[in-house]
Amino acid sequence: MLVVKKFGGSSVADAQRVMNVARIVTDTYKEGNDVVVVVSAQGDTTDDLIEKALEINPRGGKREMDMLLSAGEQISISLLAMAISSLGYPVISLLGWQAGFQTNSTYGAARIKRVDPERIRAELDKRRIVVVAGFQGINKYDDITTLGRGGSDTSAVAIAASMHADVCQIYTDVEGVYTADPRKIPSAIKLTEITYDEMLEMATSGAQVLNNRSVEMAKKYGVELEVLSSLKRAPGTKVKEVTNVEKMLIKGVAKDDSVARVSIIGLPDSPGIAFKIFSRIAKAHICVDNILQSVGRDGTKDIAFTVPASNGDEAVQALKEYCEAKGVKALECDTNVAKVSIVGAGMETHEGVAADMFGALSDAGINIQMISSSEIRVSVLVEKKDADRAVEAVHRHFLGD
Ligand code: ADP
Ligand code: ASP
Ligand code: MG
């Protein structure tokens, strides 16, 4: 079998944890499998490096930032290779470019164009364990790029997809995917299975246990994903096309508190306004989530929408000139908000799920600012201070204590 294993920052945070990972990896190798291991930077290394850069120059440039951040993973791969070697097994570490990761040139959020796995294949043929730096690649200028925060999950899935691995195991600091963040909601339940679509909605709604791009890629290439603990040897959660074990209406509740709401008050109520607004936002490469437009009254209307918090100011900048020209009353960005979502394929065939969610929020005295939904998700925007209580109330309603 070809097994791809990925270990996140907390799983390799110190020497003891690195040795623990080495044992997990060599146990699989010992059984006669080919093993490729993807690792993230140790503990808070990536955050610390970002802080160091900001101290020196907050506008140091995205290319240099990627050069800096890729160093975190370089440390982990060499340390893990040394740990595996100390146990007496053949091993080699490879940086993203050595492992064949070709990306586009969007520094800080690069997309993988392809993985050329020849080198990895050659090393496996020598019966070596291959340790690959996650989160990084190289662009057409031979410059280092990074894939965006949490991107090592995507590195692992990309290798699994390009090499047709039998399984891709994502090891982390919890035992799998739960019905809510188990660190915040003690009654959260570990799921044995979840569909790609459900996991994608969960990840996009703020459950950072898997990076959303990794789930998207796993679905596209049919990679069997498994999320499990690096600290406790126990079965985790399988992410796959169809599940049959749990017939649950709701698979989980997620929170995203890094969102901003942009509101435009007093736009002319005439055709083409939404087009003008959102084409400017798209041109600035900002992803929009919830959109709310009021019913026109006295010749004016209001539009509000959410964007990632880090894009809030950019969104306002992109609209300022247009809004001034149209004489709007106000153009505001509010980061004091959070999005709370419920996800579950079961809601496709059950009516009243959204109403139930709103009821639970109402009972908890929480005001809903905006609502959006897909076939298998309902999201509400609430005040940031209410977000944890909202998750708790909704989780209790659908999934019990
Ligand atoms: P890693 O460093 O291994 O990549 P992350 O911090 O990115 O780990 O993701 C694991 C964390 O995701 C957990 O510690 C947990 O707090 C959080 N999390 C949020 N929502 C969920 C969920 N529904 N199920 C499991 N973990 C979740
Ligand atoms: N080290 C990177 C980060 O902290 C990538 C990852 O952990 O997946 O975002
Ligand atoms: Mg992660």
mmCIF file of N, CA, C and O and ligand atoms in Angstrom, residues 6-11 40-41 43 150 152-153 170-184 188-189 191 199 202 206-211 227 230 251-255, ligand 1:
data_model
loop_
_atom_site.group_PDB
_atom_site.id
_atom_site.type_symbol
_atom_site.label_atom_id
_atom_site.label_comp_id
_atom_site.label_asym_id
_atom_site.label_seq_id
_atom_site.Cartn_x
_atom_site.Cartn_y
_atom_site.Cartn_z
ATOM 1 N N LYS A 6 -0.141 12.984 7.181
ATOM 2 C CA LYS A 6 0.195 14.392 7.408
ATOM 3 C C LYS A 6 0.083 14.712 8.897
ATOM 4 O O LYS A 6 -0.874 14.286 9.563
ATOM 5 N N PHE A 7 1.075 15.402 9.429
ATOM 6 C CA PHE A 7 1.068 15.764 10.846
ATOM 7 C C PHE A 7 1.099 17.278 10.982
ATOM 8 O O PHE A 7 1.976 17.946 10.422
ATOM 9 N N GLY A 8 0.144 17.835 11.721
ATOM 10 C CA GLY A 8 0.040 19.282 11.908
ATOM 11 C C GLY A 8 1.034 19.788 12.937
ATOM 12 O O GLY A 8 1.748 19.008 13.585
ATOM 13 N N GLY A 9 1.047 21.105 13.095
ATOM 14 C CA GLY A 9 2.013 21.777 13.969
ATOM 15 C C GLY A 9 2.067 21.252 15.390
ATOM 16 O O GLY A 9 3.150 21.037 15.948
ATOM 17 N N SER A 10 0.898 21.005 15.987
ATOM 18 C CA SER A 10 0.915 20.576 17.386
ATOM 19 C C SER A 10 1.455 19.143 17.506
ATOM 20 O O SER A 10 2.004 18.774 18.544
ATOM 21 N N SER A 11 1.318 18.362 16.439
ATOM 22 C CA SER A 11 1.789 16.965 16.488
ATOM 23 C C SER A 11 3.316 16.858 16.433
ATOM 24 O O SER A 11 3.870 15.799 16.719
ATOM 25 N N SER A 40 3.831 19.956 8.954
ATOM 26 C CA SER A 40 3.695 21.412 9.096
ATOM 27 C C SER A 40 4.823 21.920 9.980
ATOM 28 O O SER A 40 5.552 21.135 10.585
ATOM 29 N N ALA A 41 4.891 23.225 10.118
ATOM 30 C CA ALA A 41 5.867 23.849 11.004
ATOM 31 C C ALA A 41 5.527 23.520 12.457
ATOM 32 O O ALA A 41 4.364 23.315 12.797
ATOM 33 N N GLY A 43 4.524 23.649 16.228
ATOM 34 C CA GLY A 43 3.754 24.514 17.137
ATOM 35 C C GLY A 43 3.333 25.824 16.500
ATOM 36 O O GLY A 43 2.687 25.845 15.449
ATOM 37 N N GLY A 150 -2.923 26.762 6.996
ATOM 38 C CA GLY A 150 -3.508 25.415 7.046
ATOM 39 C C GLY A 150 -3.274 24.616 5.771
ATOM 40 O O GLY A 150 -3.857 23.550 5.572
ATOM 41 N N SER A 152 -0.934 22.718 4.639
ATOM 42 C CA SER A 152 -0.271 21.401 4.605
ATOM 43 C C SER A 152 -1.254 20.266 4.346
ATOM 44 O O SER A 152 -0.888 19.241 3.771
ATOM 45 N N ASP A 153 -2.504 20.458 4.776
ATOM 46 C CA ASP A 153 -3.518 19.433 4.492
ATOM 47 C C ASP A 153 -3.624 19.252 2.981
ATOM 48 O O ASP A 153 -3.712 18.127 2.471
ATOM 49 N N ILE A 170 -4.771 12.313 7.931
ATOM 50 C CA ILE A 170 -4.441 13.624 8.482
ATOM 51 C C ILE A 170 -4.439 13.499 10.007
ATOM 52 O O ILE A 170 -5.506 13.355 10.624
ATOM 53 N N TYR A 171 -3.257 13.520 10.600
ATOM 54 C CA TYR A 171 -3.141 13.395 12.063
ATOM 55 C C TYR A 171 -3.140 14.782 12.692
ATOM 56 O O TYR A 171 -2.456 15.684 12.228
ATOM 57 N N THR A 172 -3.917 14.925 13.782
ATOM 58 C CA THR A 172 -3.973 16.230 14.425
ATOM 59 C C THR A 172 -4.063 16.064 15.943
ATOM 60 O O THR A 172 -3.762 14.988 16.465
ATOM 61 N N ASP A 173 -4.449 17.141 16.634
ATOM 62 C CA ASP A 173 -4.452 17.090 18.102
ATOM 63 C C ASP A 173 -5.816 16.744 18.686
ATOM 64 O O ASP A 173 -6.014 16.825 19.886
ATOM 65 N N VAL A 174 -6.788 16.393 17.843
ATOM 66 C CA VAL A 174 -8.058 15.851 18.329
ATOM 67 C C VAL A 174 -8.284 14.519 17.600
ATOM 68 O O VAL A 174 -7.574 14.230 16.640
ATOM 69 N N GLU A 175 -9.279 13.749 18.062
ATOM 70 C CA GLU A 175 -9.386 12.366 17.551
ATOM 71 C C GLU A 175 -10.116 12.204 16.225
ATOM 72 O O GLU A 175 -10.318 11.089 15.760
ATOM 73 N N GLY A 176 -10.539 13.322 15.645
ATOM 74 C CA GLY A 176 -11.245 13.217 14.373
ATOM 75 C C GLY A 176 -12.066 14.460 14.146
ATOM 76 O O GLY A 176 -11.818 15.498 14.763
ATOM 77 N N VAL A 177 -13.063 14.344 13.275
ATOM 78 C CA VAL A 177 -13.978 15.455 13.034
ATOM 79 C C VAL A 177 -15.159 15.277 13.980
ATOM 80 O O VAL A 177 -15.755 14.201 14.042
ATOM 81 N N TYR A 178 -15.470 16.312 14.721
ATOM 82 C CA TYR A 178 -16.543 16.272 15.705
ATOM 83 C C TYR A 178 -17.730 17.106 15.221
ATOM 84 O O TYR A 178 -17.600 17.887 14.275
ATOM 85 N N THR A 179 -18.847 16.970 15.955
ATOM 86 C CA THR A 179 -20.038 17.744 15.592
ATOM 87 C C THR A 179 -19.884 19.233 15.902
ATOM 88 O O THR A 179 -20.724 20.039 15.513
ATOM 89 N N ALA A 180 -18.814 19.589 16.634
ATOM 90 C CA ALA A 180 -18.453 20.989 16.876
ATOM 91 C C ALA A 180 -17.014 20.942 17.381
ATOM 92 O O ALA A 180 -16.496 19.854 17.670
ATOM 93 N N ASP A 181 -16.368 22.080 17.482
ATOM 94 C CA ASP A 181 -14.994 22.102 17.987
ATOM 95 C C ASP A 181 -14.963 21.474 19.390
ATOM 96 O O ASP A 181 -15.519 22.036 20.337
ATOM 97 N N PRO A 182 -14.328 20.307 19.542
ATOM 98 C CA PRO A 182 -14.381 19.616 20.843
ATOM 99 C C PRO A 182 -13.677 20.395 21.953
ATOM 100 O O PRO A 182 -13.887 20.117 23.134
ATOM 101 N N ARG A 183 -12.865 21.373 21.590
ATOM 102 C CA ARG A 183 -12.217 22.192 22.626
ATOM 103 C C ARG A 183 -13.177 23.224 23.205
ATOM 104 O O ARG A 183 -12.963 23.741 24.301
ATOM 105 N N LYS A 184 -14.224 23.522 22.457
ATOM 106 C CA LYS A 184 -15.182 24.543 22.913
ATOM 107 C C LYS A 184 -16.466 23.911 23.424
ATOM 108 O O LYS A 184 -17.103 24.415 24.335
ATOM 109 N N ALA A 188 -19.489 17.639 22.214
ATOM 110 C CA ALA A 188 -19.384 17.347 20.783
ATOM 111 C C ALA A 188 -19.105 15.855 20.577
ATOM 112 O O ALA A 188 -18.397 15.235 21.363
ATOM 113 N N ILE A 189 -19.677 15.310 19.507
ATOM 114 C CA ILE A 189 -19.578 13.866 19.246
ATOM 115 C C ILE A 189 -18.600 13.623 18.098
ATOM 116 O O ILE A 189 -18.633 14.332 17.096
ATOM 117 N N LEU A 191 -17.460 11.982 14.816
ATOM 118 C CA LEU A 191 -18.160 11.347 13.694
ATOM 119 C C LEU A 191 -17.285 10.221 13.161
ATOM 120 O O LEU A 191 -16.073 10.395 13.039
ATOM 121 N N MET A 199 -18.085 17.891 4.735
ATOM 122 C CA MET A 199 -16.801 18.338 5.290
ATOM 123 C C MET A 199 -16.374 19.656 4.663
ATOM 124 O O MET A 199 -15.829 20.530 5.344
ATOM 125 N N MET A 202 -18.321 22.347 6.292
ATOM 126 C CA MET A 202 -17.828 22.551 7.662
ATOM 127 C C MET A 202 -16.522 23.348 7.628
ATOM 128 O O MET A 202 -16.344 24.311 8.372
ATOM 129 N N GLY A 206 -15.603 27.359 9.009
ATOM 130 C CA GLY A 206 -14.751 27.687 10.149
ATOM 131 C C GLY A 206 -14.206 26.515 10.954
ATOM 132 O O GLY A 206 -13.443 26.720 11.890
ATOM 133 N N ALA A 207 -14.576 25.266 10.625
ATOM 134 C CA ALA A 207 -14.022 24.116 11.365
ATOM 135 C C ALA A 207 -12.624 23.829 10.807
ATOM 136 O O ALA A 207 -12.491 23.155 9.799
ATOM 137 N N GLN A 208 -11.587 24.380 11.455
ATOM 138 C CA GLN A 208 -10.260 24.350 10.807
ATOM 139 C C GLN A 208 -9.570 22.995 10.857
ATOM 140 O O GLN A 208 -8.425 22.878 10.428
ATOM 141 N N VAL A 209 -10.267 21.971 11.350
ATOM 142 C CA VAL A 209 -9.640 20.643 11.463
ATOM 143 C C VAL A 209 -9.140 20.144 10.104
ATOM 144 O O VAL A 209 -8.149 19.419 10.029
ATOM 145 N N LEU A 210 -9.822 20.531 9.020
ATOM 146 C CA LEU A 210 -9.303 20.273 7.673
ATOM 147 C C LEU A 210 -9.389 21.574 6.886
ATOM 148 O O LEU A 210 -10.370 22.306 6.987
ATOM 149 N N ASN A 211 -8.381 21.823 6.081
ATOM 150 C CA ASN A 211 -8.388 22.994 5.223
ATOM 151 C C ASN A 211 -9.386 22.769 4.078
ATOM 152 O O ASN A 211 -9.434 21.676 3.514
ATOM 153 N N VAL A 227 -9.199 11.517 9.269
ATOM 154 C CA VAL A 227 -8.671 12.457 10.258
ATOM 155 C C VAL A 227 -8.530 11.697 11.562
ATOM 156 O O VAL A 227 -9.489 11.057 12.013
ATOM 157 N N SER A 230 -2.778 12.150 16.602
ATOM 158 C CA SER A 230 -1.383 11.717 16.641
ATOM 159 C C SER A 230 -0.997 11.315 18.062
ATOM 160 O O SER A 230 0.063 10.767 18.299
ATOM 161 N N LYS A 251 -24.753 17.222 10.832
ATOM 162 C CA LYS A 251 -23.450 16.612 11.128
ATOM 163 C C LYS A 251 -22.586 17.522 12.005
ATOM 164 O O LYS A 251 -21.651 17.055 12.653
ATOM 165 N N GLY A 252 -22.879 18.811 11.983
ATOM 166 C CA GLY A 252 -22.048 19.646 12.827
ATOM 167 C C GLY A 252 -22.440 21.109 12.838
ATOM 168 O O GLY A 252 -23.246 21.571 12.026
ATOM 169 N N VAL A 253 -21.834 21.807 13.804
ATOM 170 C CA VAL A 253 -22.024 23.250 13.957
ATOM 171 C C VAL A 253 -20.635 23.875 13.900
ATOM 172 O O VAL A 253 -19.713 23.386 14.552
ATOM 173 N N ALA A 254 -20.490 24.919 13.110
ATOM 174 C CA ALA A 254 -19.171 25.549 12.990
ATOM 175 C C ALA A 254 -19.278 27.051 13.202
ATOM 176 O O ALA A 254 -20.342 27.649 12.994
ATOM 177 N N LYS A 255 -18.151 27.629 13.606
ATOM 178 C CA LYS A 255 -18.119 29.084 13.836
ATOM 179 C C LYS A 255 -16.942 29.679 13.078
ATOM 180 O O LYS A 255 -15.860 29.098 13.050
HETATM 181 P P1 ADP B 1 -3.141 20.954 12.847
HETATM 182 O O1 ADP B 1 -2.093 21.798 13.470
HETATM 183 O O2 ADP B 1 -2.988 19.500 13.161
HETATM 184 O O3 ADP B 1 -3.315 21.214 11.386
HETATM 185 P P2 ADP B 1 -5.507 22.551 13.409
HETATM 186 O O4 ADP B 1 -5.359 23.448 14.584
HETATM 187 O O5 ADP B 1 -5.384 23.156 12.058
HETATM 188 O O6 ADP B 1 -4.495 21.332 13.594
HETATM 189 O O7 ADP B 1 -6.918 21.790 13.476
HETATM 190 C C1 ADP B 1 -7.254 21.044 14.621
HETATM 191 C C2 ADP B 1 -8.169 21.850 15.514
HETATM 192 O O8 ADP B 1 -9.405 22.101 14.856
HETATM 193 C C3 ADP B 1 -8.570 21.154 16.780
HETATM 194 O O9 ADP B 1 -7.643 21.346 17.795
HETATM 195 C C4 ADP B 1 -9.947 21.758 17.114
HETATM 196 O O10 ADP B 1 -9.852 22.695 18.158
HETATM 197 C C5 ADP B 1 -10.338 22.491 15.842
HETATM 198 N N1 ADP B 1 -11.691 22.171 15.377
HETATM 199 C C6 ADP B 1 -12.630 23.086 15.017
HETATM 200 N N2 ADP B 1 -13.770 22.500 14.656
HETATM 201 C C7 ADP B 1 -13.573 21.161 14.766
HETATM 202 C C8 ADP B 1 -14.388 20.015 14.517
HETATM 203 N N3 ADP B 1 -15.657 20.128 14.083
HETATM 204 N N4 ADP B 1 -13.868 18.798 14.753
HETATM 205 C C9 ADP B 1 -12.598 18.655 15.185
HETATM 206 N N5 ADP B 1 -11.766 19.707 15.442
HETATM 207 C C10 ADP B 1 -12.241 20.957 15.232
#
